[in-house]
Coordinates of C-alpha atoms in Angstrom, one line a residue:
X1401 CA 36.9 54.6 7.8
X1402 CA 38.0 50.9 7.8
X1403 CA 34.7 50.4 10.2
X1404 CA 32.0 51.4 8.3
X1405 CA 33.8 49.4 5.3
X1406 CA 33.8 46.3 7.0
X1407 CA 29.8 47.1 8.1
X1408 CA 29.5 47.6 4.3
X1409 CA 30.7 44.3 3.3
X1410 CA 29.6 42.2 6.2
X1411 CA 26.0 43.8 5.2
X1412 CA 26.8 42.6 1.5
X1413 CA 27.9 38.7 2.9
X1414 CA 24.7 38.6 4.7
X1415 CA 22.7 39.3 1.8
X1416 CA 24.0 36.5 -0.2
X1417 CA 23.9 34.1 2.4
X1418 CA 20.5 35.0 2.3
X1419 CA 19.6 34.9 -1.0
X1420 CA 21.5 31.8 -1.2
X1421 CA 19.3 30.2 1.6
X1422 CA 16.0 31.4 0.3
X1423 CA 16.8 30.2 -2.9
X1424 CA 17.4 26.6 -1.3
X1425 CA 14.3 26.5 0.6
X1426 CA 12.6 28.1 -2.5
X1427 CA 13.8 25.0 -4.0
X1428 CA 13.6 22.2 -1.6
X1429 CA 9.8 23.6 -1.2
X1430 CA 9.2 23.7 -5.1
X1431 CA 10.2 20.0 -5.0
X1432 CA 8.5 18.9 -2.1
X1433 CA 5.2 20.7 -3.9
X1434 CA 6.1 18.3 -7.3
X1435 CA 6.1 15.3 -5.0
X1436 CA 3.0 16.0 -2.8
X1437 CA 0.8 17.7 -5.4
X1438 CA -2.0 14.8 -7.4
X1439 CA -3.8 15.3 -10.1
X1440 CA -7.5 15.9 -9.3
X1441 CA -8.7 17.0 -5.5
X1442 CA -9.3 15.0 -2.6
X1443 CA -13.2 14.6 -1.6
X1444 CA -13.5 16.7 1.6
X1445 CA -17.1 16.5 3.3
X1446 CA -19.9 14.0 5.1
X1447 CA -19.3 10.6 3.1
X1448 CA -22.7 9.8 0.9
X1449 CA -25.0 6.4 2.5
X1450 CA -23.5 3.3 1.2
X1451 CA -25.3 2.0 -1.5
X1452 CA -26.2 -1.8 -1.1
X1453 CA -22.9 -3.0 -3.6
X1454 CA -20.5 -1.1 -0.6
X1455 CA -22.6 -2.6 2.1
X1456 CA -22.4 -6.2 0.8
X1457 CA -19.1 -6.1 0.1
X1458 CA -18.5 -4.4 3.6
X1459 CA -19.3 -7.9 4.6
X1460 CA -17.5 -10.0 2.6
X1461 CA -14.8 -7.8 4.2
X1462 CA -15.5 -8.3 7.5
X1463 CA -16.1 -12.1 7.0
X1464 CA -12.4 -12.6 5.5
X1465 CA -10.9 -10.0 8.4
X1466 CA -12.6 -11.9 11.1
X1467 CA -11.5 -15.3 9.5
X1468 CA -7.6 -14.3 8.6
X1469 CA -7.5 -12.7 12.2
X1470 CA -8.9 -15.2 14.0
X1471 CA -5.4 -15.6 16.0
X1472 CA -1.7 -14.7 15.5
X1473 CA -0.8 -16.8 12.5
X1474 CA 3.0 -16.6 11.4
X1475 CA 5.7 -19.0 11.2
X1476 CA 6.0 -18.9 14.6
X1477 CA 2.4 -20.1 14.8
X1478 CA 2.6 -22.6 11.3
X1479 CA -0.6 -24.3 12.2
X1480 CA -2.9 -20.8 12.0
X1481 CA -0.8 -19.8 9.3
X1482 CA -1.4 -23.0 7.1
X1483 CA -5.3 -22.4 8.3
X1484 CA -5.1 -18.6 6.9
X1485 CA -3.1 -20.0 3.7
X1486 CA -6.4 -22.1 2.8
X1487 CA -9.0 -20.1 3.6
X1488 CA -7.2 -17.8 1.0
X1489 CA -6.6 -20.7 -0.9
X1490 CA -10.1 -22.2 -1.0
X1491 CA -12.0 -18.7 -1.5
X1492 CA -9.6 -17.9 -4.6
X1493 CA -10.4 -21.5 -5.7
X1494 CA -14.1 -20.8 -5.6
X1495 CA -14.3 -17.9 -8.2
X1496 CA -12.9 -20.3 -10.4
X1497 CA -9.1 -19.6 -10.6
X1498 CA -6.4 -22.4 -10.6
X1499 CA -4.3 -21.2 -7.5
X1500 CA -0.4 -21.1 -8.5
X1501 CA 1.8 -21.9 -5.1
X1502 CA 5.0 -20.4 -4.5
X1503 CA 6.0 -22.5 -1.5
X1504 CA 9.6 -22.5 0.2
X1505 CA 11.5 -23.3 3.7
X1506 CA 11.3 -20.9 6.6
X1507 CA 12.9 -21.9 10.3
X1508 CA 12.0 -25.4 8.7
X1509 CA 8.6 -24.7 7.9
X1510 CA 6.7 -24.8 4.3
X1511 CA 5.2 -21.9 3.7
X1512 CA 3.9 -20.4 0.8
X1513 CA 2.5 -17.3 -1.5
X1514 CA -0.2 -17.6 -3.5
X1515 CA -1.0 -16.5 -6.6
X1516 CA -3.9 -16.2 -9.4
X1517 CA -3.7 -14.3 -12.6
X1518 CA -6.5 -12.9 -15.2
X1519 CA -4.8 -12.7 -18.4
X1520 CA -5.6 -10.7 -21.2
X1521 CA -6.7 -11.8 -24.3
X1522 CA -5.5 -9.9 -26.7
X1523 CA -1.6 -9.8 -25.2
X1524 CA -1.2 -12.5 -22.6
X1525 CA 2.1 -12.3 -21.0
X1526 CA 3.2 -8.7 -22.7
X1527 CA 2.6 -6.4 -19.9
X1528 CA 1.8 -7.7 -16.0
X1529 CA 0.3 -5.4 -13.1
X1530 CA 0.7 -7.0 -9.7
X1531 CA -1.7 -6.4 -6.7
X1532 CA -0.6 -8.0 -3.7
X1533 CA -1.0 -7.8 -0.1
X1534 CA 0.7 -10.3 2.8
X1535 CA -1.3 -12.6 4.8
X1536 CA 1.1 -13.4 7.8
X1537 CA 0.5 -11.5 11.2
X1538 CA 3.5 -9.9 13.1
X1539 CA 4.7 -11.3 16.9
X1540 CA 1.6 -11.0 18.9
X1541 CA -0.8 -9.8 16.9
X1542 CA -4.0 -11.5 15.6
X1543 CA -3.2 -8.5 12.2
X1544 CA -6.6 -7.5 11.5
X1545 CA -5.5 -4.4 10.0
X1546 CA -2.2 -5.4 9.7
X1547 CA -2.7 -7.0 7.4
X1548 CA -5.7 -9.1 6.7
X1549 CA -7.1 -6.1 5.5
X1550 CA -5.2 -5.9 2.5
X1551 CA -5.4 -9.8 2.0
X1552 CA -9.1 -9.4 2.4
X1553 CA -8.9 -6.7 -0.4
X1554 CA -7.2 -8.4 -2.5
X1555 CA -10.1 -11.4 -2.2
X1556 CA -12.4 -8.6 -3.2
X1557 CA -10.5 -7.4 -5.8
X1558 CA -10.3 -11.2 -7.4
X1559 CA -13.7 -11.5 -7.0
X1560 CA -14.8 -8.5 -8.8
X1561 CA -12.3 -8.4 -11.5
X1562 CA -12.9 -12.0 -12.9
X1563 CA -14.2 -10.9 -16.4
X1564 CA -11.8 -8.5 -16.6
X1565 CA -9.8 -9.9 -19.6
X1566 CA -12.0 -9.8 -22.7
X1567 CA -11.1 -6.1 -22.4
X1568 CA -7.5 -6.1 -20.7
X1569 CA -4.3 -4.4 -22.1
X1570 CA -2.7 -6.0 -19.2
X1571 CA -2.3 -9.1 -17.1
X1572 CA -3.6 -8.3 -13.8
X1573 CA -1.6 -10.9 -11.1
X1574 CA -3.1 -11.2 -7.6
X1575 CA -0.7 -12.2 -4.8
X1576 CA -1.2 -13.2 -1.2
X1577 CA 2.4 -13.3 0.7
X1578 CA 3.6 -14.7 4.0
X1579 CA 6.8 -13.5 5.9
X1580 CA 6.1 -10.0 5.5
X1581 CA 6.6 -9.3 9.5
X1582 CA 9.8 -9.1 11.5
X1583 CA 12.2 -11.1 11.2
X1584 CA 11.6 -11.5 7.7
X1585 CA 11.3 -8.2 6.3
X1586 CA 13.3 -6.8 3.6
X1587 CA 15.2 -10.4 4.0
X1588 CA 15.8 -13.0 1.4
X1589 CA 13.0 -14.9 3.0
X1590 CA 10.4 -12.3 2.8
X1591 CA 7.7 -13.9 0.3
X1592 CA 7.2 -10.8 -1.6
X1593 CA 11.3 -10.6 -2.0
X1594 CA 10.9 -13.6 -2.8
X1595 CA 7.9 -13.5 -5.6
X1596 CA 9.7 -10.6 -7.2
X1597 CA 13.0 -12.0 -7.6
X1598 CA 11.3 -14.8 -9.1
X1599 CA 9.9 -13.1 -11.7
X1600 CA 12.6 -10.9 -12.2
X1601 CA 14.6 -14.1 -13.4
X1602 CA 12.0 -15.1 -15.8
X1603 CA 11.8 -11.4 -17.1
X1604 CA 7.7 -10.7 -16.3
X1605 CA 7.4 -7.7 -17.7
X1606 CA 5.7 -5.9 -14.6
X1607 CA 4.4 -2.2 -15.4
X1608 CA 2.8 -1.7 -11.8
X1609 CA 2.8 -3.6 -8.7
X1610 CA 0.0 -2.1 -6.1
X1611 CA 0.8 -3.5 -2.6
X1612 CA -2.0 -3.2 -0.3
X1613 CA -1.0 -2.7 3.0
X1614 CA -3.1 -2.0 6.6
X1615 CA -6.2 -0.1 5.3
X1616 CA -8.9 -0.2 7.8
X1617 CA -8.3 2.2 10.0
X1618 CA -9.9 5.9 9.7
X1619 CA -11.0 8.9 12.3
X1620 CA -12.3 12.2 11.7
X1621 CA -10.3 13.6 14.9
X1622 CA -8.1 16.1 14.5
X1623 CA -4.6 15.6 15.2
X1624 CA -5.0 11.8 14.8
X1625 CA -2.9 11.6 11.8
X1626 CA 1.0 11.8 12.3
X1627 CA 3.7 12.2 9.8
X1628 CA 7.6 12.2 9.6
X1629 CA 8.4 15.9 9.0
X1630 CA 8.3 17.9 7.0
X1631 CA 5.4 15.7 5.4
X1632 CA 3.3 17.5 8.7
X1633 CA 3.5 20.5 6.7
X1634 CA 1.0 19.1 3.8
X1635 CA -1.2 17.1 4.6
X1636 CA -4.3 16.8 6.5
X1637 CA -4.2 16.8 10.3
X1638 CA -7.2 14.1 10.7
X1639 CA -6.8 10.5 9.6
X1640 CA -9.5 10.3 7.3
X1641 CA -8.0 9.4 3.7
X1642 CA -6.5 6.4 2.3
X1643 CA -2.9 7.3 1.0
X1644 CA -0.9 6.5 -1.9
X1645 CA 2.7 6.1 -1.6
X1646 CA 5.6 5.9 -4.2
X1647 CA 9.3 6.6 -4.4
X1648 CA 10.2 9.9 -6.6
X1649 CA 10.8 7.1 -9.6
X1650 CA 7.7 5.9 -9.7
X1651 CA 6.0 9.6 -9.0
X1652 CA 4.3 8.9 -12.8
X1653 CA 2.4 5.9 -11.5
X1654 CA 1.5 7.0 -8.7
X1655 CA -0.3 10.2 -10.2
X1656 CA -1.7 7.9 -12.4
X1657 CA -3.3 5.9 -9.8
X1658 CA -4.5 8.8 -7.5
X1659 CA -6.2 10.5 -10.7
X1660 CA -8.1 7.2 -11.2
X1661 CA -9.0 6.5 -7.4
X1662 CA -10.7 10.2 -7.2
X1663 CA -12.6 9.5 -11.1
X1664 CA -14.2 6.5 -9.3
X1665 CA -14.3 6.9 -5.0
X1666 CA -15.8 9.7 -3.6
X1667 CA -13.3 9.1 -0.9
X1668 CA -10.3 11.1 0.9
X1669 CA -7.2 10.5 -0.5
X1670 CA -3.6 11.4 -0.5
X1671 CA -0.7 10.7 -2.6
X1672 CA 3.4 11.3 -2.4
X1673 CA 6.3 10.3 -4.0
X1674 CA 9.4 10.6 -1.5
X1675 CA 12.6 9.2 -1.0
X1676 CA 12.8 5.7 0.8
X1677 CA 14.9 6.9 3.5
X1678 CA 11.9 9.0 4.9
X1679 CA 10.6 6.3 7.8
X1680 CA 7.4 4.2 6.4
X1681 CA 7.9 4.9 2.8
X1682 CA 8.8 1.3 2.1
X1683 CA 7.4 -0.2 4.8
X1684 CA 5.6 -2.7 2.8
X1685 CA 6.3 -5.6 0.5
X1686 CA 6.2 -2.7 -3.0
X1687 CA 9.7 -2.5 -0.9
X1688 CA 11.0 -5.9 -3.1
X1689 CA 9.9 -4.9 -6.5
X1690 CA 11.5 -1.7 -6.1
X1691 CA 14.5 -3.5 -5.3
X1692 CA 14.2 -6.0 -8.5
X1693 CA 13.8 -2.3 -10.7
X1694 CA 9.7 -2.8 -11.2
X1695 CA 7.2 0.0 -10.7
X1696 CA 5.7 0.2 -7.1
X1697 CA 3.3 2.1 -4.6
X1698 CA 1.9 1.3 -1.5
X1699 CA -2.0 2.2 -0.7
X1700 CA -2.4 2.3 2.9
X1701 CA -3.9 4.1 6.0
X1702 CA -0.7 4.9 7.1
X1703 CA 0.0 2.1 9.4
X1704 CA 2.3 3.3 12.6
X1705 CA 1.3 7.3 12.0
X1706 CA -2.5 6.5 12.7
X1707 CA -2.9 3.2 13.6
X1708 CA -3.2 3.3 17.8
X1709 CA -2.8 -0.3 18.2
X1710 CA -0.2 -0.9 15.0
X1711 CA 1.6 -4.4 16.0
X1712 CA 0.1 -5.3 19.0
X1713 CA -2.6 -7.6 20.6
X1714 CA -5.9 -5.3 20.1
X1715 CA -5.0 -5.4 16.3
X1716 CA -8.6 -7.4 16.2
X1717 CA -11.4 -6.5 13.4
X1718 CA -13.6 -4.4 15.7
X1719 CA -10.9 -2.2 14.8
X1720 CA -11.6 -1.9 11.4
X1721 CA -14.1 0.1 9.3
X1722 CA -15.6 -2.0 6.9
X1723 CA -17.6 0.4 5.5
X1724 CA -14.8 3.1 4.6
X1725 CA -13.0 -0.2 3.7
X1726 CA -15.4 -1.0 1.1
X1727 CA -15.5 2.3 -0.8
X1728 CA -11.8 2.1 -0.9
X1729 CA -11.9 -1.1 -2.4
X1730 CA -14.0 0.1 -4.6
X1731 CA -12.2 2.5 -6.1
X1732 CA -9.7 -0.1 -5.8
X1733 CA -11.2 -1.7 -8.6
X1734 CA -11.5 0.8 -10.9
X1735 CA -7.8 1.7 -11.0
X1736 CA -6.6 -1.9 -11.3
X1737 CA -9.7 -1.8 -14.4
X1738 CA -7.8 1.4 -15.9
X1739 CA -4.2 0.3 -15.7
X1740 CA -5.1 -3.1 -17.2
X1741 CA -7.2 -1.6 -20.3
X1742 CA -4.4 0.9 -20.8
X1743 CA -3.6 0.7 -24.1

């Protein structure tokens, strides 16, 4: 009798370790759906011809890429840093901005961030968004992709956004930052760690801070888009969308941003909101405002997890597609235009 007792209860045990378990992975999987799951849908299909605005700026693209990433410019290499710092510094210049410098000491070296601002004029000073991107290459790399892409965007995005503050909410910053690369990274002498704290001290009240970070790269081939798991499970297989990525804090913004990007781009794009331990998450300089409390995302093609030639020499601008560069910018535009005339 005592057999079929014990078959009766084991029986029973295994049903509630069951339960129990589906109920965890009914959870864990409810979650990850809260975190991967944007308002809006992401365009799927042929993109449409560019229209002559994408294909001129396509080239102003292409002309800052091929200028930033003319050769590996870090502190390492000071001279084609300082040459990269002026071009940035001279194109700002000429769409009429007053460029602010941010300049301190690295292995004995000046070297600076840069940064322009279109204030609003109704509230000047109340509420700041921050778009930034770094300039600096990593060890051996010219950085086309990484990242004069995003430097180049933000260029663009200067450019384009110039009379933006008769109808602004909010001060829109633009920031160019060096020492992004290793050794600097997520170090006190990383420029974005070092922009941040800065305005942390003098209480900028920052509501957003974009960081726009290796963005050129694109293919339509299956399996050419990677992902730490279980991420694999949920999105696309081919690396054809620009992504959008937050912390679960910040999952809020980063909804907000996606549902903008898809009202203006007919583009691919992706967005998530994961913890920072999950490899890549902050693998960019949002990483520093984060860390001084501020709201941050990274837009980006996914670096590492699509990027063949991520950190090496053949990082050069014939690997980057201007045109699918363009129409993210773009819609780039558009969001920065929608969280600045936020009321």
């Amino acid at each position: 009798m005592k057999t079929p007792q014990l078959a009766v209860r084991l029986g029973r045990s295994l049903l509630r370790i069951t339960g129990a378990l589906a109920a965890v992975f009914g959870l864990l999987l409810a979650a990850i759906l809260v975190h991967t799951t944007m308002p809006g849908s992401s365009y799927r299909g042929a993109l449409p011809a560019a229209s002559a605005d994408q294909q001129t700026l396509a080239q102003e693209l292409r002309r800052h890429v091929n200028t930033i990433a003319a050769q590996e410019h870090n502190v390492r290499h000071p001279a084609a840093l300082e040459a990269a710092a002026n071009y940035l510094e001279s194109e700002l210049a000429s769409y009429g901005y007053q460029v602010r410098r941010q300049e301190f000491q690295a292995l004995g070296v000046k070297v600076r961030n840069l940064e322009v601002t279109v204030p609003s004029q109704s509230t000047p000073g109340q509420r700041v968004i921050v778009v930034g991107a770094h300039y600096d290459s990593g060890h051996e790399t010219p950085g086309a992709n990484d990242n004069a892409t995003g430097a180049a965007a933000v260029l663009a995005l200067a450019k384009s956004i110039k009379p933006l503050g008769a109808t602004a909410q909010s001060d829109v910053m633009l920031v160019l930052y060096t020492n992004e690369e290793p050794p600097y990274f997520k170090t006190s002498l990383m420029g974005s760690h070092v922009h941040a704290k800065a305005l942390k001290a003098r209480g900028v009240p920052v509501t957003a801070m974009l960081s726009l970070e290796t963005m050129g790269y694109f293919s339509d081939v299956a399996g050419s888009q990677k992902y730490p798991w279980p991420l694999n499970q949920f999105y696309p297989t081919q690396g054809d969308f620009i992504a959008f990525v937050a912390t679960p804090g910040d999952l809020g913004l980063v909804r907000k941003v996606v549902r903008s990007f898809r009202s203006h781009a007919v583009f691919p794009s992706e967005g998530i909101a994961a913890p920072r331990r999950i490899p890549g998450v902050d693998y960019s300089d949002h990483a520093a405002y984060l860390d001084e409390g501020y709201p941050a995302l990274m837009v980006t093609d996914t670096a590492p997890y699509r990027y063949p030639h991520y950190h090496t020499r053949q990082d050069t601008p014939d690997k980057v597609d201007f045109d699918r560069l363009a129409r993210v910018v773009q819609g780039l535009e558009g969001v920065v235009r929608d969280l600045a005339q936020q009321p």
